[in-house]
Short mmCIF file of C-alpha atoms in Angstrom, two decimals:
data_model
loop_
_atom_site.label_atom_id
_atom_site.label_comp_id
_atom_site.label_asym_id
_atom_site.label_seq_id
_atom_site.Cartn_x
_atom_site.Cartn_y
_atom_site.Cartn_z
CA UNK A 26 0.00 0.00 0.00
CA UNK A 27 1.47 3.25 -0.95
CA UNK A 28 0.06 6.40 0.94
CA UNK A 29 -1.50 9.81 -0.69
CA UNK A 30 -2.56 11.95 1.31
CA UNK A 31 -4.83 9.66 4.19
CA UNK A 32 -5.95 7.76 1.63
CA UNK A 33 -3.72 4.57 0.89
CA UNK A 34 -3.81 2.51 -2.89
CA UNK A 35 -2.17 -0.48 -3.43
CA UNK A 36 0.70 -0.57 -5.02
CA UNK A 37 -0.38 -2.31 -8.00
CA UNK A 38 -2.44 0.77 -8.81
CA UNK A 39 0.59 2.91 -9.57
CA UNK A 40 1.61 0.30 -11.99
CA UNK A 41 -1.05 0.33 -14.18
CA UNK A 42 -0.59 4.02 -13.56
CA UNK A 43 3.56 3.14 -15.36
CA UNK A 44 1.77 1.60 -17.71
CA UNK A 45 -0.71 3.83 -19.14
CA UNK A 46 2.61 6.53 -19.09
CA UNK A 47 4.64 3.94 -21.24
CA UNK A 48 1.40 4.16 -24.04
CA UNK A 49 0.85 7.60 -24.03
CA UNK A 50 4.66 8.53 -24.68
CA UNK A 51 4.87 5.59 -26.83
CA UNK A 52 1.73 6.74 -28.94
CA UNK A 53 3.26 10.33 -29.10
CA UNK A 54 6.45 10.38 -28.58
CA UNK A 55 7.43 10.38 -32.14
CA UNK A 56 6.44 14.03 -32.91
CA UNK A 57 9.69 15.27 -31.17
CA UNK A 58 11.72 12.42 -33.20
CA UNK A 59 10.40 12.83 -36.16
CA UNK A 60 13.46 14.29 -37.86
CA UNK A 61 15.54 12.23 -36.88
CA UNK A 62 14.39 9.28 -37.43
CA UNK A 63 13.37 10.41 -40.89
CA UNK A 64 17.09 10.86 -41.26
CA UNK A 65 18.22 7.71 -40.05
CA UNK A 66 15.88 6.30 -41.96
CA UNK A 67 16.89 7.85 -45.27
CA UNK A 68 12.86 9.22 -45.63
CA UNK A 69 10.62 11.97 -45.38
CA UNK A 70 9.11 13.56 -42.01
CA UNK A 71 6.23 13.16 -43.55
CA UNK A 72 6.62 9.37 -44.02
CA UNK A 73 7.44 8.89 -40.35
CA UNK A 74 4.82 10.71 -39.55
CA UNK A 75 3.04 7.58 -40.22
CA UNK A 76 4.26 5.48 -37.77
CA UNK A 77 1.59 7.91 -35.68
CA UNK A 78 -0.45 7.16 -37.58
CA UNK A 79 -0.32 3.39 -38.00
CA UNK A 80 -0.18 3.14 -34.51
CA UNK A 81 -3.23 5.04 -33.92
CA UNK A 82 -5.27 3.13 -36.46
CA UNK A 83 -4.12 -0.26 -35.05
CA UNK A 84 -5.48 0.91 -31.53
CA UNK A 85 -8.60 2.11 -32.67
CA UNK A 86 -9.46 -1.05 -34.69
CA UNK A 87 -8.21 -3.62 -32.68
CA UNK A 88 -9.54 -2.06 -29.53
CA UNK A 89 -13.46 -3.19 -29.83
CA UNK A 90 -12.27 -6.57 -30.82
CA UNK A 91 -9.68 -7.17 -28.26
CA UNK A 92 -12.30 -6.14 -26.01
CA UNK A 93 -15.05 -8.77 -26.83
CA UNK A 94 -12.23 -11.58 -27.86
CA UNK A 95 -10.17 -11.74 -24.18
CA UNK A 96 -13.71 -10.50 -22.11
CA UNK A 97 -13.72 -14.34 -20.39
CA UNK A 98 -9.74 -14.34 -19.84
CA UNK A 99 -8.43 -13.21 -16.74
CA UNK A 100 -7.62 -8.97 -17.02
CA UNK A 101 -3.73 -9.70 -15.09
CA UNK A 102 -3.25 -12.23 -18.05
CA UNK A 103 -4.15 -10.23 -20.75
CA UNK A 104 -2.58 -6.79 -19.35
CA UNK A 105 0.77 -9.21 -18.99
CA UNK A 106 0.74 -10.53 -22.40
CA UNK A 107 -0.34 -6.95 -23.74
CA UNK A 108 2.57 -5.32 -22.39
CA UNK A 109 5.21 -8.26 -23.11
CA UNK A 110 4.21 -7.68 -26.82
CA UNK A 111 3.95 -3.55 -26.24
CA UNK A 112 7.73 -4.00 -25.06
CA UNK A 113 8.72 -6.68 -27.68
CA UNK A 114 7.82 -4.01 -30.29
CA UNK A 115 9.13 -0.83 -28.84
CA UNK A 116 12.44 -3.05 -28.25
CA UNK A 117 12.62 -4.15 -31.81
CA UNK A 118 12.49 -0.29 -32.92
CA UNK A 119 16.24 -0.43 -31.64
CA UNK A 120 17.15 -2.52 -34.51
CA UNK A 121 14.48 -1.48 -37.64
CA UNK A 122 16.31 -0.14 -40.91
CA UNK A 123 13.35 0.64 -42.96
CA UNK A 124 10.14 2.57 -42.66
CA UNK A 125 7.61 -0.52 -43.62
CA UNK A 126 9.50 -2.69 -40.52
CA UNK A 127 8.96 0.40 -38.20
CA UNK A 128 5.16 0.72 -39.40
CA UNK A 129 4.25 -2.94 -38.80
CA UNK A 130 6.29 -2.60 -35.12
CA UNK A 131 4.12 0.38 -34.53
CA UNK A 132 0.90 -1.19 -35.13
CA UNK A 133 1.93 -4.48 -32.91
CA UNK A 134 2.68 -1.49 -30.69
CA UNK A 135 -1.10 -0.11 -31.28
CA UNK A 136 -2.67 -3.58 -31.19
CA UNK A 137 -1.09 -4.66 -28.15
CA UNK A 138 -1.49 -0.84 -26.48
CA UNK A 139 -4.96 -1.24 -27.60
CA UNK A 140 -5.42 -4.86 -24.99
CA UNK A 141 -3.59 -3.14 -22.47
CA UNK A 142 -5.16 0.33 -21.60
CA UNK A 143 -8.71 -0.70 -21.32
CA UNK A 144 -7.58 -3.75 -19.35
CA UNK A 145 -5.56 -1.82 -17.41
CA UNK A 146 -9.36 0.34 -16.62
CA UNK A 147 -11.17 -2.64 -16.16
CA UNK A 148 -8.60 -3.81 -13.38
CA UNK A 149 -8.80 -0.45 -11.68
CA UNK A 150 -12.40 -0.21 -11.97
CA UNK A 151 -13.22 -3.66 -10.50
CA UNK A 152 -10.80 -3.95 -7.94
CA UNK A 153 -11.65 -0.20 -6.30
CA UNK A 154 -13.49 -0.50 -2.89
CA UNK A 155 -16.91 0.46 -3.33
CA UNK A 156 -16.97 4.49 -3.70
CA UNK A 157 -13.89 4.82 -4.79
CA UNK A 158 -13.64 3.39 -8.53
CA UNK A 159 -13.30 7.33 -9.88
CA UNK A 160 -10.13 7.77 -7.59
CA UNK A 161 -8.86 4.36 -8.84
CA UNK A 162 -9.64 4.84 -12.69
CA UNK A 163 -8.41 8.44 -12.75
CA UNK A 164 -5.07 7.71 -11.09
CA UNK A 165 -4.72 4.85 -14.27
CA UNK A 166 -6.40 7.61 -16.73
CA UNK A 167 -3.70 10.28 -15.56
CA UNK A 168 -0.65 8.09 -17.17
CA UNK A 169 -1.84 8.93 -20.69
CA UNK A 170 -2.02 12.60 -19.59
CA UNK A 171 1.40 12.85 -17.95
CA UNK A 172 2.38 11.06 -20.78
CA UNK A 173 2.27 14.22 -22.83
CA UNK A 174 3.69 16.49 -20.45
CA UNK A 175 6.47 14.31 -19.31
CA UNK A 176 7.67 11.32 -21.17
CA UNK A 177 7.21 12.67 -24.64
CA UNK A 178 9.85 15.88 -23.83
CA UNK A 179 11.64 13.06 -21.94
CA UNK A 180 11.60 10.80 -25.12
CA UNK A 181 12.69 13.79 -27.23
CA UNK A 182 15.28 14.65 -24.60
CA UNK A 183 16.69 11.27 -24.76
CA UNK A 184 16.47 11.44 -28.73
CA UNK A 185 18.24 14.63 -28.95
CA UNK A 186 20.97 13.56 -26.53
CA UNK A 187 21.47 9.56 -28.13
CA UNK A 188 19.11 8.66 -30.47
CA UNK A 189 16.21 8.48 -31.49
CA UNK A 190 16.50 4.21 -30.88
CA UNK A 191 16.95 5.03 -27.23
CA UNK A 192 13.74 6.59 -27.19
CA UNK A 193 12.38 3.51 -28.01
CA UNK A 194 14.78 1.15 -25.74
CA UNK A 195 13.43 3.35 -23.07
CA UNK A 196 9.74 3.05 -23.62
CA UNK A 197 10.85 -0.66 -23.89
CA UNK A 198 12.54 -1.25 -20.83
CA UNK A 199 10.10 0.38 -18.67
CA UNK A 200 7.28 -1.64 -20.18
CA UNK A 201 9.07 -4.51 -19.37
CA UNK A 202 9.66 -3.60 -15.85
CA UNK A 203 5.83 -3.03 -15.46
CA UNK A 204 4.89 -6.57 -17.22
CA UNK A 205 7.15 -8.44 -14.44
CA UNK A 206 6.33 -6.40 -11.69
CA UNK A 207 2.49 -6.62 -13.14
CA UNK A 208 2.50 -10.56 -13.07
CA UNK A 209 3.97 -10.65 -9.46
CA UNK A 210 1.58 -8.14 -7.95
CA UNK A 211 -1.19 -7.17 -9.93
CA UNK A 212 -4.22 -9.03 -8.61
CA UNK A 213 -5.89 -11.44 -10.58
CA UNK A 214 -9.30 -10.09 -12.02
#
């Protein structure tokens, strides 16, 4: 249990929390790449712009049917094997020498993004004590927002200072982190 305030959460909370913050700078971290890896990838900005795109689309489809298709699985199992793919993909970014390999990474990205952030609500949501299900969802919700105030200057930061790969090894290893410290502690829903 980790303390706010009076109010305690469980520490599982904060990382669906890490989670959520790995998918929204994932989703837009790009923008403050974009040159770079347009460079490195011997393309247009306008072609990487894109991989936004592409990942995007991939969320937005697959999200209704990932929704209905894993509905009778266990949440912890599918946010686990969400974010092992999520990480696979943002890890394989490190090594991708051609725009088309760095779109289809990008939407495994989006698919997999698209099991984990709803899952990651659902687990929230039903695990809250009764009454406090809005404190619980919003603290999950509030990843993608400090997403864009923190880890996409981050990601650029990192970017600017290595590489744009780094960026990605980043979002990688922290999604990582979150899917083995998710199947130790998250509770099973």
């Amino acid at each position: 249990m980790l303390m706010m305030g009076k109010i305690s959460y469980p520490s599982w909370l904060f990382l669906l929390f890490a989670a959520t913050l790995a998918l929204g700078t994932d989703e837009f971290v790009i923008s403050g790449i974009l040159p770079a890896i347009a460079s490195d990838l011997g393309t247009t900005t306008g072609h990487v712009g894109l991989l936004v795109t592409a990942f995007a689309l991939a969320f937005c489809i697959a999200s209704p049917v990932i929704a209905v298709a894993t509905d009778k699985y266990d949440k912890k199992k599918v946010l686990v094997g969400g974010l092992l793919i999520f990480a696979i993909a943002n890890g394989l970014m490190v090594v991708v020498n051609s725009l088309w390999l760095a779109l289809v990474l990008r939407v495994i990205a989006g698919i997999s993004a698209s099991a984990v952030s709803p899952t990651a609500m659902a687990i929230a949501g039903s695990r809250a004590p009764s009454g406090r299900e809005g404190k619980f969802l919003s603290i999950v919700t509030a990843g993608l927002t400090v997403a864009l105030f923190t880890g996409v200057p981050f990601g650029a930061w990192i970017g600017d200072i290595w590489s744009w790969r780094v960026t990605f090894l980043v979002i990688a290893l922290v999604a990582a982190i979150v899917t083995v410290l998710s199947a130790v502690l998250l509770p099973y829903v």
